[in-house]
XYZ file of C-alpha atoms in Angstrom:
299
model
C -19.149 2.095 24.307
C -18.721 5.838 24.768
C -18.421 7.681 21.457
C -15.383 9.767 20.664
C -15.855 13.462 19.850
C -12.977 13.617 17.390
C -13.182 17.337 16.744
C -12.827 18.331 20.405
C -9.790 16.046 20.678
C -8.257 17.188 17.353
C -7.298 20.636 18.655
C -4.880 19.641 21.454
C -3.304 16.991 19.226
C -2.737 19.508 16.408
C -1.196 21.908 18.933
C 1.108 19.163 20.228
C 2.268 18.266 16.695
C 2.753 21.938 15.774
C 4.945 22.523 18.802
C 6.925 19.336 18.186
C 7.647 20.673 14.690
C 8.746 24.041 16.168
C 6.039 25.708 14.109
C 4.218 28.889 15.097
C 0.476 29.353 14.657
C 1.286 31.903 11.982
C 3.369 29.383 10.043
C 0.686 26.703 10.303
C -2.070 29.120 9.257
C -0.114 30.557 6.307
C -1.976 29.861 3.061
C -4.744 27.946 4.873
C -6.734 30.143 7.270
C -6.386 32.910 9.861
C -4.239 32.601 12.993
C -7.342 33.070 15.127
C -8.986 30.129 13.348
C -5.999 27.920 14.282
C -6.275 29.157 17.894
C -9.960 28.242 18.068
C -9.269 24.786 16.560
C -6.482 24.111 19.067
C -8.747 25.190 21.932
C -11.497 22.825 20.766
C -13.802 25.768 19.988
C -13.972 25.280 16.229
C -14.482 22.221 14.029
C -12.245 22.494 10.927
C -13.747 21.656 7.541
C -12.441 18.516 5.820
C -10.525 20.696 3.315
C -8.819 22.779 6.018
C -8.124 19.683 8.132
C -6.378 18.023 5.181
C -4.300 21.159 4.531
C -3.305 21.404 8.210
C -2.362 17.722 8.487
C -0.380 17.882 5.225
C 1.648 20.777 6.633
C 2.222 18.800 9.843
C 3.423 15.806 7.820
C 0.533 13.428 8.587
C -2.846 12.479 7.081
C -6.342 13.025 8.532
C -6.623 9.236 8.884
C -3.437 9.186 10.993
C -4.850 11.964 13.178
C -8.149 10.171 13.779
C -6.355 6.909 14.530
C -4.095 8.632 17.066
C -7.181 9.985 18.835
C -9.144 6.727 18.635
C -6.794 4.515 20.675
C -3.097 4.089 21.512
C -2.906 0.876 19.462
C -4.770 2.280 16.448
C -1.575 3.703 14.956
C 0.076 0.314 15.384
C -2.771 -1.188 13.357
C -2.100 1.377 10.641
C 1.610 0.507 10.663
C 0.694 -3.162 10.247
C -1.627 -2.384 7.334
C 1.029 -0.212 5.659
C 3.537 -3.066 5.911
C 1.009 -5.554 4.526
C 0.349 -3.380 1.464
C 4.097 -2.956 0.917
C 4.598 -6.728 1.086
C 1.680 -7.543 -1.228
C 3.315 -5.401 -3.919
C 6.384 -7.644 -3.572
C 4.357 -10.889 -3.490
C 5.886 -11.475 -0.054
C 3.219 -13.844 1.275
C 5.520 -15.397 3.871
C 6.161 -12.056 5.533
C 2.481 -11.078 5.417
C 1.523 -14.312 7.165
C 4.250 -13.934 9.817
C 3.315 -10.294 10.467
C -0.381 -11.015 10.906
C 0.130 -14.058 13.130
C 2.534 -12.072 15.315
C 0.507 -8.855 15.584
C -3.211 -9.657 15.379
C -3.530 -10.839 19.003
C -1.468 -7.926 20.355
C -3.470 -5.150 18.713
C -6.792 -3.606 19.696
C -8.485 -3.753 16.284
C -11.799 -1.907 16.619
C -12.544 -1.162 12.993
C -14.509 -3.774 11.006
C -12.792 -2.436 7.881
C -9.300 -2.901 9.368
C -10.208 -6.400 10.531
C -11.489 -7.276 7.060
C -8.211 -6.114 5.475
C -6.166 -8.213 7.900
C -8.403 -11.276 7.463
C -8.250 -10.839 3.666
C -4.469 -10.916 3.506
C -4.259 -13.687 6.086
C -6.558 -15.741 3.839
C -4.627 -14.935 0.640
C -1.187 -15.605 2.151
C -2.298 -18.817 3.887
C -3.934 -20.122 0.705
C -0.914 -19.422 -1.505
C 1.579 -20.810 1.002
C -0.415 -24.020 1.647
C -1.819 -24.305 -1.900
C -5.175 -25.191 -0.329
C -7.424 -23.402 -2.797
C -10.726 -24.986 -1.734
C -10.129 -23.781 1.834
C -9.311 -20.337 0.401
C -12.608 -20.175 -1.488
C -14.577 -21.059 1.645
C -12.651 -18.486 3.686
C -13.305 -15.753 1.106
C -17.061 -16.343 1.493
C -16.772 -16.150 5.295
C -14.843 -12.844 5.205
C -17.238 -11.251 2.698
C -20.417 -12.341 4.474
C -20.635 -9.560 7.141
C -20.213 -6.612 4.730
C -20.884 -7.529 1.104
C -24.245 -7.898 -0.632
C -23.937 -9.948 -3.825
C -24.359 -7.794 -6.928
C -23.549 -4.513 -5.177
C -20.475 -2.404 -5.920
C -17.616 -3.660 -3.715
C -14.906 -1.695 -1.933
C -11.369 -2.341 -3.149
C -10.812 -4.896 -0.368
C -14.116 -6.653 -1.113
C -13.127 -6.740 -4.784
C -9.760 -8.224 -3.811
C -11.659 -10.986 -2.040
C -13.966 -11.501 -5.025
C -11.131 -11.825 -7.495
C -9.158 -14.036 -5.089
C -12.086 -16.461 -5.297
C -11.703 -16.471 -9.099
C -7.958 -16.872 -8.750
C -8.418 -19.898 -6.474
C -10.879 -21.397 -8.978
C -8.217 -21.093 -11.681
C -5.465 -22.548 -9.492
C -7.693 -25.513 -8.623
C -7.985 -26.294 -12.373
C -11.529 -25.006 -12.815
C -10.584 -22.902 -15.836
C -14.012 -22.402 -17.423
C -15.610 -21.442 -14.101
C -12.714 -19.107 -13.304
C -12.944 -17.389 -16.707
C -16.716 -16.845 -16.427
C -16.457 -15.653 -12.821
C -13.572 -13.208 -13.429
C -15.252 -11.812 -16.555
C -18.440 -11.252 -14.556
C -16.773 -9.250 -11.759
C -14.578 -7.156 -14.098
C -17.450 -4.636 -14.365
C -16.924 -3.578 -10.742
C -13.443 -2.154 -11.351
C -14.767 1.095 -12.852
C -16.855 1.798 -9.734
C -14.156 1.442 -7.075
C -13.765 4.907 -5.557
C -10.741 4.368 -3.309
C -7.647 2.201 -3.738
C -5.347 1.139 -0.906
C -2.883 -0.016 -3.570
C -2.685 0.314 -7.351
C -1.533 -3.289 -7.736
C -5.176 -4.359 -7.441
C -5.699 -3.795 -11.189
C -2.689 -5.691 -12.599
C -3.120 -8.460 -10.003
C -6.712 -8.986 -11.164
C -5.892 -8.868 -14.871
C -2.979 -11.308 -14.548
C -5.451 -14.002 -13.474
C -8.099 -12.957 -15.987
C -5.469 -13.127 -18.760
C -4.323 -16.536 -17.515
C -7.955 -17.701 -17.566
C -8.319 -16.368 -21.118
C -5.233 -18.342 -22.195
C -6.438 -21.496 -20.451
C -9.784 -21.285 -22.254
C -8.279 -20.352 -25.665
C -9.653 -16.798 -25.668
C -6.454 -15.508 -27.229
C -7.771 -12.275 -28.746
C -9.122 -11.172 -25.367
C -5.857 -12.168 -23.697
C -3.888 -10.004 -26.146
C -6.077 -6.942 -25.536
C -5.894 -7.317 -21.753
C -2.121 -7.868 -21.883
C -1.396 -4.682 -23.816
C -3.680 -2.547 -21.624
C -2.331 -3.969 -18.347
C 1.326 -3.621 -19.385
C 0.642 0.048 -20.187
C -1.038 0.488 -16.778
C 1.940 -0.993 -14.932
C 4.352 1.306 -16.746
C 2.173 4.338 -16.078
C 1.734 3.667 -12.348
C 5.146 2.096 -11.578
C 3.827 -1.322 -10.612
C 6.804 -2.958 -12.303
C 6.918 -6.139 -10.209
C 3.740 -7.264 -11.988
C 5.314 -6.812 -15.419
C 7.204 -10.071 -14.900
C 4.034 -12.160 -14.947
C 2.578 -10.080 -17.768
C 5.683 -10.523 -19.925
C 5.605 -14.264 -19.259
C 1.893 -14.454 -20.108
C 2.662 -12.615 -23.342
C 5.291 -15.246 -24.146
C 2.696 -17.902 -23.350
C 0.247 -16.259 -25.765
C 2.835 -16.430 -28.554
C 3.489 -20.083 -27.741
C -0.221 -20.793 -28.232
C 0.006 -18.905 -31.543
C 3.060 -20.986 -32.578
C 5.316 -17.925 -32.805
C 8.590 -19.256 -31.363
C 10.539 -16.055 -31.993
C 8.157 -13.801 -30.021
C 7.823 -16.466 -27.330
C 11.592 -16.393 -26.748
C 11.751 -12.572 -26.739
C 9.004 -12.132 -24.116
C 10.091 -15.121 -22.029
C 13.614 -13.665 -21.774
C 12.186 -10.229 -20.937
C 10.270 -11.763 -18.040
C 13.352 -13.537 -16.675
C 15.553 -10.450 -17.104
C 13.099 -8.218 -15.255
C 12.792 -10.823 -12.498
C 16.561 -10.773 -11.969
C 16.506 -6.966 -11.736
C 13.712 -6.560 -9.212
C 13.323 -9.847 -7.327
C 13.413 -9.936 -3.542
C 15.611 -12.351 -1.630
C 12.573 -14.369 -0.537
C 10.417 -13.915 -3.626
C 9.469 -17.461 -4.663
C 6.135 -16.419 -6.119
C 7.365 -15.710 -9.653
C 9.356 -18.968 -9.856
C 6.277 -20.941 -8.780
C 4.084 -18.938 -11.178
C 6.347 -19.745 -14.159
C 6.732 -23.402 -13.176
C 2.949 -23.880 -12.993
C 2.287 -22.050 -16.253
C 5.016 -23.988 -18.099
C 3.504 -27.220 -16.832
C 0.175 -26.171 -18.342
C 1.873 -25.398 -21.668
C 3.492 -28.828 -21.818
C 0.179 -30.575 -21.201
C -1.906 -28.373 -23.537
């Protein structure tokens, strides 16, 4: 396959975007570089530094990634649009829509990037597993998706970590509580080394299942510490949809501690927040509560 010289192709594309925005070279260069530098970039005579490229694309209302995708192939931007929609839906627990989107789009799009393909396969696996409640299939699929890129024991990317913790999640949901607790505790160490996040919900999503595993294995002190830290994180980074599960898990902790008053307070907080922010097709939280209540009744 013939390689793409991105920097020769960047210039004409930047010029096209500048003109579409009715922006002069002087306006684009202002605060970034000289007008002559912009001219040389647009003519393909100069390769902009990563810092200058980011400043130019910001002023044009796009990102460097968007620019490279536009150059790479006509369908590359459509892949990005699909990925953006997937990450929006995962924040809403909208597994049905994720599955429908992927099934509809994956055969239409020219997906050249291994990384993009891994993201799509990851969310196809997660959505399929949750919708079908086939957790053993999900665990096998996680291993298959990780195999081409991940070396066991190495620091994972955020998507690889999502796959790793999904495996722990599926262990927990298949009633292998002790294994799930040990596995999730073991991979927690990787969180500090993740350099780039596609979405901030990765952290609360992981800790919700680690907290649940702590509760299921009677590690209540750990559960309390994780709950307080994760609730603070969600408030700080506006990942409020995950507070519902966290509030419910806090009520569950108080039930284990035989504190009926605090159980009622946090249980009602979870339900109230759910009513405020739920989506029309959000069944995830209802299923989550039903399954956790069933565990409480049998514990």
